[in-house]
Amino acid sequence: MRCSKCGQEVPADAIYCPHCTGERQTTDREVIRGGIRGGLIGLLVGLVPALLILYLYGAERGIKAIALTVPIATFATGLILGLVKAKRDWK
Ligand SMILES: [Zn+2]
């Protein structure tokens, strides 16, 4: 019996195609990789305003906290966007 999806030989009693299941694991990894990539882009995007805030207002305690929060927030946003985008590509 051949899998209608990937065309590879599959045992006749198999419920799932082992080749397609294997591919799915790789795409799961790709989704995570997409999330990390998105997160890194978000981090870079967030570092620019963070450095700008530090440059404009000086490295005071409260300013440091704000400057730290910005890249974290953009990192989280990029991570989610990267995950969603990678998952959409997969479907
Ligand atoms: Zn298959």
GROMACS .gro file of N, CA, C and O and ligand atoms in nm:
model
  365
    1MET      N    1   0.084  -0.120   0.000
    1MET     CA    2   0.000   0.000   0.000
    1MET      C    3   0.088   0.126   0.000
    1MET      O    4   0.189   0.131   0.068
    2ARG      N    5   0.045   0.224  -0.077
    2ARG     CA    6   0.121   0.350  -0.081
    2ARG      C    7   0.041   0.462  -0.018
    2ARG      O    8  -0.080   0.469  -0.034
    3CYS      N    9   0.111   0.550   0.047
    3CYS     CA   10   0.047   0.667   0.109
    3CYS      C   11   0.001   0.762  -0.001
    3CYS      O   12   0.077   0.795  -0.092
    4SER      N   13  -0.125   0.806   0.007
    4SER     CA   14  -0.179   0.895  -0.095
    4SER      C   15  -0.121   1.035  -0.085
    4SER      O   16  -0.127   1.114  -0.178
    5LYS      N   17  -0.062   1.064   0.030
    5LYS     CA   18  -0.010   1.198   0.054
    5LYS      C   19   0.134   1.212   0.004
    5LYS      O   20   0.166   1.306  -0.068
    6CYS      N   21   0.221   1.118   0.045
    6CYS     CA   22   0.363   1.132   0.012
    6CYS      C   23   0.409   1.028  -0.090
    6CYS      O   24   0.519   1.037  -0.143
    7GLY      N   25   0.324   0.924  -0.116
    7GLY     CA   26   0.356   0.826  -0.219
    7GLY      C   27   0.456   0.720  -0.176
    7GLY      O   28   0.502   0.641  -0.258
    8GLN      N   29   0.490   0.717  -0.049
    8GLN     CA   30   0.586   0.620   0.001
    8GLN      C   31   0.516   0.492   0.046
    8GLN      O   32   0.398   0.496   0.081
    9GLU      N   33   0.594   0.383   0.047
    9GLU     CA   34   0.539   0.253   0.087
    9GLU      C   35   0.506   0.252   0.236
    9GLU      O   36   0.587   0.293   0.318
   10VAL      N   37   0.383   0.209   0.268
   10VAL     CA   38   0.334   0.208   0.405
   10VAL      C   39   0.278   0.069   0.435
   10VAL      O   40   0.214   0.010   0.347
   11PRO      N   41   0.300   0.014   0.554
   11PRO     CA   42   0.236  -0.115   0.589
   11PRO      C   43   0.084  -0.105   0.576
   11PRO      O   44   0.025  -0.003   0.613
   12ALA      N   45   0.022  -0.212   0.524
   12ALA     CA   46  -0.122  -0.208   0.493
   12ALA      C   47  -0.207  -0.185   0.617
   12ALA      O   48  -0.315  -0.126   0.608
   13ASP      N   49  -0.159  -0.231   0.734
   13ASP     CA   50  -0.238  -0.217   0.855
   13ASP      C   51  -0.209  -0.087   0.931
   13ASP      O   52  -0.264  -0.065   1.038
   14ALA      N   53  -0.124  -0.004   0.875
   14ALA     CA   54  -0.087   0.121   0.944
   14ALA      C   55  -0.203   0.220   0.939
   14ALA      O   56  -0.266   0.239   0.836
   15ILE      N   57  -0.231   0.281   1.054
   15ILE     CA   58  -0.337   0.382   1.061
   15ILE      C   59  -0.282   0.515   1.010
   15ILE      O   60  -0.345   0.586   0.934
   16TYR      N   61  -0.159   0.545   1.055
   16TYR     CA   62  -0.092   0.669   1.012
   16TYR      C   63   0.027   0.632   0.924
   16TYR      O   64   0.093   0.531   0.946
   17CYS      N   65   0.053   0.716   0.826
   17CYS     CA   66   0.172   0.699   0.744
   17CYS      C   67   0.294   0.740   0.827
   17CYS      O   68   0.300   0.853   0.875
   18PRO      N   69   0.391   0.648   0.847
   18PRO     CA   70   0.507   0.685   0.930
   18PRO      C   71   0.592   0.797   0.868
   18PRO      O   72   0.655   0.873   0.940
   19HIS      N   73   0.589   0.807   0.735
   19HIS     CA   74   0.668   0.912   0.668
   19HIS      C   75   0.605   1.050   0.691
   19HIS      O   76   0.674   1.147   0.718
   20CYS      N   77   0.473   1.054   0.683
   20CYS     CA   78   0.403   1.180   0.703
   20CYS      C   79   0.410   1.222   0.849
   20CYS      O   80   0.423   1.340   0.880
   21THR      N   81   0.403   1.124   0.941
   21THR     CA   82   0.414   1.155   1.083
   21THR      C   83   0.552   1.211   1.112
   21THR      O   84   0.568   1.305   1.190
   22GLY      N   85   0.653   1.154   1.046
   22GLY     CA   86   0.790   1.202   1.062
   22GLY      C   87   0.804   1.345   1.013
   22GLY      O   88   0.869   1.426   1.079
   23GLU      N   89   0.740   1.374   0.901
   23GLU     CA   90   0.746   1.510   0.846
   23GLU      C   91   0.684   1.610   0.942
   23GLU      O   92   0.731   1.722   0.954
   24ARG      N   93   0.580   1.564   1.008
   24ARG     CA   94   0.509   1.652   1.100
   24ARG      C   95   0.599   1.693   1.217
   24ARG      O   96   0.593   1.806   1.264
   25GLN      N   97   0.684   1.601   1.260
   25GLN     CA   98   0.777   1.634   1.368
   25GLN      C   99   0.877   1.741   1.322
   25GLN      O  100   0.912   1.828   1.399
   26THR      N  101   0.919   1.729   1.198
   26THR     CA  102   1.014   1.829   1.146
   26THR      C  103   0.946   1.966   1.139
   26THR      O  104   1.010   2.065   1.172
   27THR      N  105   0.821   1.968   1.098
   27THR     CA  106   0.753   2.098   1.088
   27THR      C  107   0.727   2.156   1.226
   27THR      O  108   0.729   2.276   1.241
   28ASP      N  109   0.704   2.069   1.326
   28ASP     CA  110   0.691   2.119   1.463
   28ASP      C  111   0.818   2.192   1.503
   28ASP      O  112   0.813   2.297   1.565
   29ARG      N  113   0.933   2.132   1.464
   29ARG     CA  114   1.061   2.194   1.494
   29ARG      C  115   1.075   2.326   1.417
   29ARG      O  116   1.131   2.422   1.467
   30GLU      N  117   1.020   2.326   1.295
   30GLU     CA  118   1.024   2.448   1.214
   30GLU      C  119   0.940   2.558   1.275
   30GLU      O  120   0.976   2.676   1.265
   31VAL      N  121   0.829   2.518   1.336
   31VAL     CA  122   0.742   2.618   1.402
   31VAL      C  123   0.818   2.681   1.518
   31VAL      O  124   0.818   2.804   1.535
   32ILE      N  125   0.888   2.598   1.594
   32ILE     CA  126   0.967   2.650   1.707
   32ILE      C  127   1.080   2.740   1.654
   32ILE      O  128   1.105   2.847   1.708
   33ARG      N  129   1.145   2.693   1.546
   33ARG     CA  130   1.253   2.772   1.487
   33ARG      C  131   1.201   2.907   1.437
   33ARG      O  132   1.268   3.009   1.451
   34GLY      N  133   1.080   2.903   1.378
   34GLY     CA  134   1.017   3.027   1.331
   34GLY      C  135   0.989   3.122   1.447
   34GLY      O  136   1.007   3.243   1.434
   35GLY      N  137   0.948   3.065   1.560
   35GLY     CA  138   0.923   3.145   1.678
   35GLY      C  139   1.049   3.209   1.733
   35GLY      O  140   1.050   3.327   1.770
   36ILE      N  141   1.157   3.132   1.734
   36ILE     CA  142   1.286   3.185   1.783
   36ILE      C  143   1.335   3.296   1.690
   36ILE      O  144   1.380   3.401   1.736
   37ARG      N  145   1.321   3.272   1.560
   37ARG     CA  146   1.363   3.373   1.462
   37ARG      C  147   1.284   3.502   1.479
   37ARG      O  148   1.340   3.612   1.482
   38GLY      N  149   1.152   3.486   1.495
   38GLY     CA  150   1.066   3.602   1.517
   38GLY      C  151   1.101   3.675   1.646
   38GLY      O  152   1.103   3.797   1.651
   39GLY      N  153   1.134   3.596   1.749
   39GLY     CA  154   1.172   3.653   1.877
   39GLY      C  155   1.300   3.734   1.867
   39GLY      O  156   1.311   3.842   1.926
   40LEU      N  157   1.398   3.682   1.792
   40LEU     CA  158   1.525   3.753   1.775
   40LEU      C  159   1.506   3.882   1.698
   40LEU      O  160   1.567   3.984   1.731
   41ILE      N  161   1.420   3.878   1.596
   41ILE     CA  162   1.390   4.000   1.519
   41ILE      C  163   1.323   4.101   1.612
   41ILE      O  164   1.360   4.219   1.613
   42GLY      N  165   1.228   4.053   1.692
   42GLY     CA  166   1.159   4.139   1.788
   42GLY      C  167   1.256   4.201   1.887
   42GLY      O  168   1.245   4.318   1.922
   43LEU      N  169   1.353   4.121   1.931
   43LEU     CA  170   1.455   4.168   2.026
   43LEU      C  171   1.538   4.279   1.964
   43LEU      O  172   1.564   4.382   2.028
   44LEU      N  173   1.578   4.262   1.839
   44LEU     CA  174   1.657   4.364   1.769
   44LEU      C  175   1.576   4.492   1.751
   44LEU      O  176   1.627   4.602   1.771
   45VAL      N  177   1.447   4.472   1.717
   45VAL     CA  178   1.358   4.588   1.698
   45VAL      C  179   1.341   4.663   1.830
   45VAL      O  180   1.339   4.785   1.833
   46GLY      N  181   1.331   4.586   1.938
   46GLY     CA  182   1.312   4.647   2.069
   46GLY      C  183   1.436   4.713   2.126
   46GLY      O  184   1.426   4.803   2.209
   47LEU      N  185   1.554   4.667   2.082
   47LEU     CA  186   1.679   4.723   2.134
   47LEU      C  187   1.701   4.867   2.088
   47LEU      O  188   1.759   4.947   2.162
   48VAL      N  189   1.653   4.898   1.968
   48VAL     CA  190   1.671   5.034   1.914
   48VAL      C  191   1.602   5.139   2.001
   48VAL      O  192   1.668   5.230   2.050
   49PRO      N  193   1.470   5.127   2.028
   49PRO     CA  194   1.407   5.226   2.118
   49PRO      C  195   1.463   5.219   2.259
   49PRO      O  196   1.470   5.322   2.328
   50ALA      N  197   1.504   5.100   2.305
   50ALA     CA  198   1.560   5.086   2.441
   50ALA      C  199   1.689   5.167   2.454
   50ALA      O  200   1.707   5.239   2.552
   51LEU      N  201   1.776   5.155   2.354
   51LEU     CA  202   1.902   5.230   2.355
   51LEU      C  203   1.876   5.379   2.340
   51LEU      O  204   1.946   5.462   2.398
   52LEU      N  205   1.773   5.412   2.262
   52LEU     CA  206   1.735   5.551   2.241
   52LEU      C  207   1.687   5.614   2.372
   52LEU      O  208   1.724   5.727   2.405
   53ILE      N  209   1.607   5.536   2.447
   53ILE     CA  210   1.557   5.584   2.577
   53ILE      C  211   1.676   5.607   2.673
   53ILE      O  212   1.684   5.709   2.740
   54LEU      N  213   1.768   5.512   2.675
   54LEU     CA  214   1.887   5.525   2.761
   54LEU      C  215   1.971   5.646   2.720
   54LEU      O  216   2.025   5.716   2.805
   55TYR      N  217   1.981   5.667   2.588
   55TYR     CA  218   2.060   5.778   2.536
   55TYR      C  219   1.996   5.912   2.571
   55TYR      O  220   2.064   6.006   2.611
   56LEU      N  221   1.865   5.918   2.560
   56LEU     CA  222   1.793   6.044   2.581
   56LEU      C  223   1.777   6.078   2.728
   56LEU      O  224   1.788   6.193   2.768
   57TYR      N  225   1.750   5.979   2.811
   57TYR     CA  226   1.716   6.006   2.951
   57TYR      C  227   1.824   5.962   3.049
   57TYR      O  228   1.811   5.983   3.168
   58GLY      N  229   1.929   5.898   3.000
   58GLY     CA  230   2.035   5.853   3.090
   58GLY      C  231   1.999   5.724   3.159
   58GLY      O  232   1.881   5.686   3.165
   59ALA      N  233   2.100   5.654   3.213
   59ALA     CA  234   2.079   5.521   3.271
   59ALA      C  235   2.038   5.531   3.418
   59ALA      O  236   2.103   5.477   3.507
   60GLU      N  237   1.929   5.600   3.444
   60GLU     CA  238   1.876   5.604   3.581
   60GLU      C  239   1.799   5.477   3.608
   60GLU      O  240   1.762   5.405   3.516
   61ARG      N  241   1.768   5.456   3.734
   61ARG     CA  242   1.707   5.329   3.774
   61ARG      C  243   1.574   5.301   3.702
   61ARG      O  244   1.555   5.195   3.647
   62GLY      N  245   1.484   5.399   3.707
   62GLY     CA  246   1.354   5.381   3.645
   62GLY      C  247   1.364   5.368   3.494
   62GLY      O  248   1.293   5.288   3.432
   63ILE      N  249   1.455   5.442   3.436
   63ILE     CA  250   1.474   5.440   3.292
   63ILE      C  251   1.529   5.303   3.247
   63ILE      O  252   1.486   5.247   3.147
   64LYS      N  253   1.620   5.251   3.328
   64LYS     CA  254   1.677   5.119   3.298
   64LYS      C  255   1.567   5.012   3.292
   64LYS      O  256   1.568   4.925   3.206
   65ALA      N  257   1.474   5.020   3.385
   65ALA     CA  258   1.363   4.924   3.390
   65ALA      C  259   1.277   4.934   3.265
   65ALA      O  260   1.239   4.832   3.207
   66ILE      N  261   1.250   5.057   3.223
   66ILE     CA  262   1.170   5.077   3.101
   66ILE      C  263   1.249   5.026   2.979
   66ILE      O  264   1.195   4.954   2.896
   67ALA      N  265   1.377   5.061   2.974
   67ALA     CA  266   1.462   5.020   2.863
   67ALA      C  267   1.475   4.870   2.855
   67ALA      O  268   1.496   4.813   2.748
   68LEU      N  269   1.462   4.803   2.968
   68LEU     CA  270   1.470   4.656   2.970
   68LEU      C  271   1.337   4.593   2.930
   68LEU      O  272   1.334   4.488   2.867
   69THR      N  273   1.228   4.660   2.967
   69THR     CA  274   1.095   4.604   2.940
   69THR      C  275   1.063   4.606   2.790
   69THR      O  276   1.000   4.513   2.739
   70VAL      N  277   1.109   4.712   2.721
   70VAL     CA  278   1.077   4.727   2.579
   70VAL      C  279   1.127   4.607   2.495
   70VAL      O  280   1.047   4.544   2.425
   71PRO      N  281   1.258   4.572   2.503
   71PRO     CA  282   1.302   4.456   2.422
   71PRO      C  283   1.237   4.325   2.463
   71PRO      O  284   1.216   4.237   2.378
   72ILE      N  285   1.205   4.310   2.591
   72ILE     CA  286   1.138   4.187   2.637
   72ILE      C  287   0.999   4.178   2.574
   72ILE      O  288   0.958   4.072   2.525
   73ALA      N  289   0.929   4.291   2.573
   73ALA     CA  290   0.794   4.295   2.515
   73ALA      C  291   0.798   4.267   2.364
   73ALA      O  292   0.717   4.189   2.313
   74THR      N  293   0.894   4.328   2.296
   74THR     CA  294   0.904   4.307   2.151
   74THR      C  295   0.952   4.164   2.121
   74THR      O  296   0.912   4.106   2.020
   75PHE      N  297   1.036   4.110   2.209
   75PHE     CA  298   1.081   3.971   2.193
   75PHE      C  299   0.962   3.876   2.201
   75PHE      O  300   0.946   3.787   2.117
   76ALA      N  301   0.878   3.896   2.302
   76ALA     CA  302   0.760   3.812   2.321
   76ALA      C  303   0.664   3.824   2.202
   76ALA      O  304   0.611   3.724   2.153
   77THR      N  305   0.646   3.948   2.155
   77THR     CA  306   0.557   3.970   2.040
   77THR      C  307   0.613   3.901   1.916
   77THR      O  308   0.540   3.833   1.843
   78GLY      N  309   0.744   3.918   1.893
   78GLY     CA  310   0.808   3.854   1.777
   78GLY      C  311   0.800   3.704   1.784
   78GLY      O  312   0.780   3.636   1.684
   79LEU      N  313   0.816   3.651   1.906
   79LEU     CA  314   0.810   3.506   1.927
   79LEU      C  315   0.672   3.452   1.888
   79LEU      O  316   0.662   3.353   1.814
   80ILE      N  317   0.568   3.518   1.934
   80ILE     CA  318   0.431   3.474   1.905
   80ILE      C  319   0.403   3.487   1.755
   80ILE      O  320   0.349   3.396   1.693
   81LEU      N  321   0.442   3.602   1.697
   81LEU     CA  322   0.419   3.623   1.554
   81LEU      C  323   0.494   3.519   1.470
   81LEU      O  324   0.441   3.466   1.373
   82GLY      N  325   0.617   3.488   1.512
   82GLY     CA  326   0.696   3.387   1.442
   82GLY      C  327   0.633   3.250   1.449
   82GLY      O  328   0.630   3.176   1.350
   83LEU      N  329   0.580   3.215   1.567
   83LEU     CA  330   0.515   3.085   1.585
   83LEU      C  331   0.389   3.076   1.499
   83LEU      O  332   0.365   2.977   1.431
   84VAL      N  333   0.309   3.182   1.501
   84VAL     CA  334   0.183   3.184   1.427
   84VAL      C  335   0.212   3.176   1.276
   84VAL      O  336   0.148   3.099   1.204
   85LYS      N  337   0.312   3.251   1.232
   85LYS     CA  338   0.345   3.256   1.090
   85LYS      C  339   0.396   3.120   1.042
   85LYS      O  340   0.354   3.069   0.939
   86ALA      N  341   0.485   3.059   1.121
   86ALA     CA  342   0.541   2.928   1.086
   86ALA      C  343   0.431   2.822   1.083
   86ALA      O  344   0.433   2.731   1.001
   87LYS      N  345   0.337   2.833   1.174
   87LYS     CA  346   0.228   2.737   1.181
   87LYS      C  347   0.133   2.753   1.063
   87LYS      O  348   0.080   2.657   1.011
   88ARG      N  349   0.115   2.877   1.021
   88ARG     CA  350   0.027   2.905   0.907
   88ARG      C  351   0.088   2.852   0.779
   88ARG      O  352   0.019   2.803   0.692
   89ASP      N  353   0.220   2.865   0.767
   89ASP     CA  354   0.290   2.813   0.650
   89ASP      C  355   0.277   2.662   0.640
   89ASP      O  356   0.272   2.606   0.532
   90TRP      N  357   0.272   2.597   0.756
   90TRP     CA  358   0.266   2.453   0.764
   90TRP      C  359   0.131   2.400   0.716
   90TRP      O  360   0.120   2.298   0.652
   91LYS      N  361   0.023   2.475   0.742
   91LYS     CA  362  -0.112   2.431   0.705
   91LYS      C  363  -0.147   2.456   0.560
   91LYS      O  364  -0.071   2.494   0.481
   92ZN      ZN  365   0.278   0.962   0.377
   0.00000   0.00000   0.00000
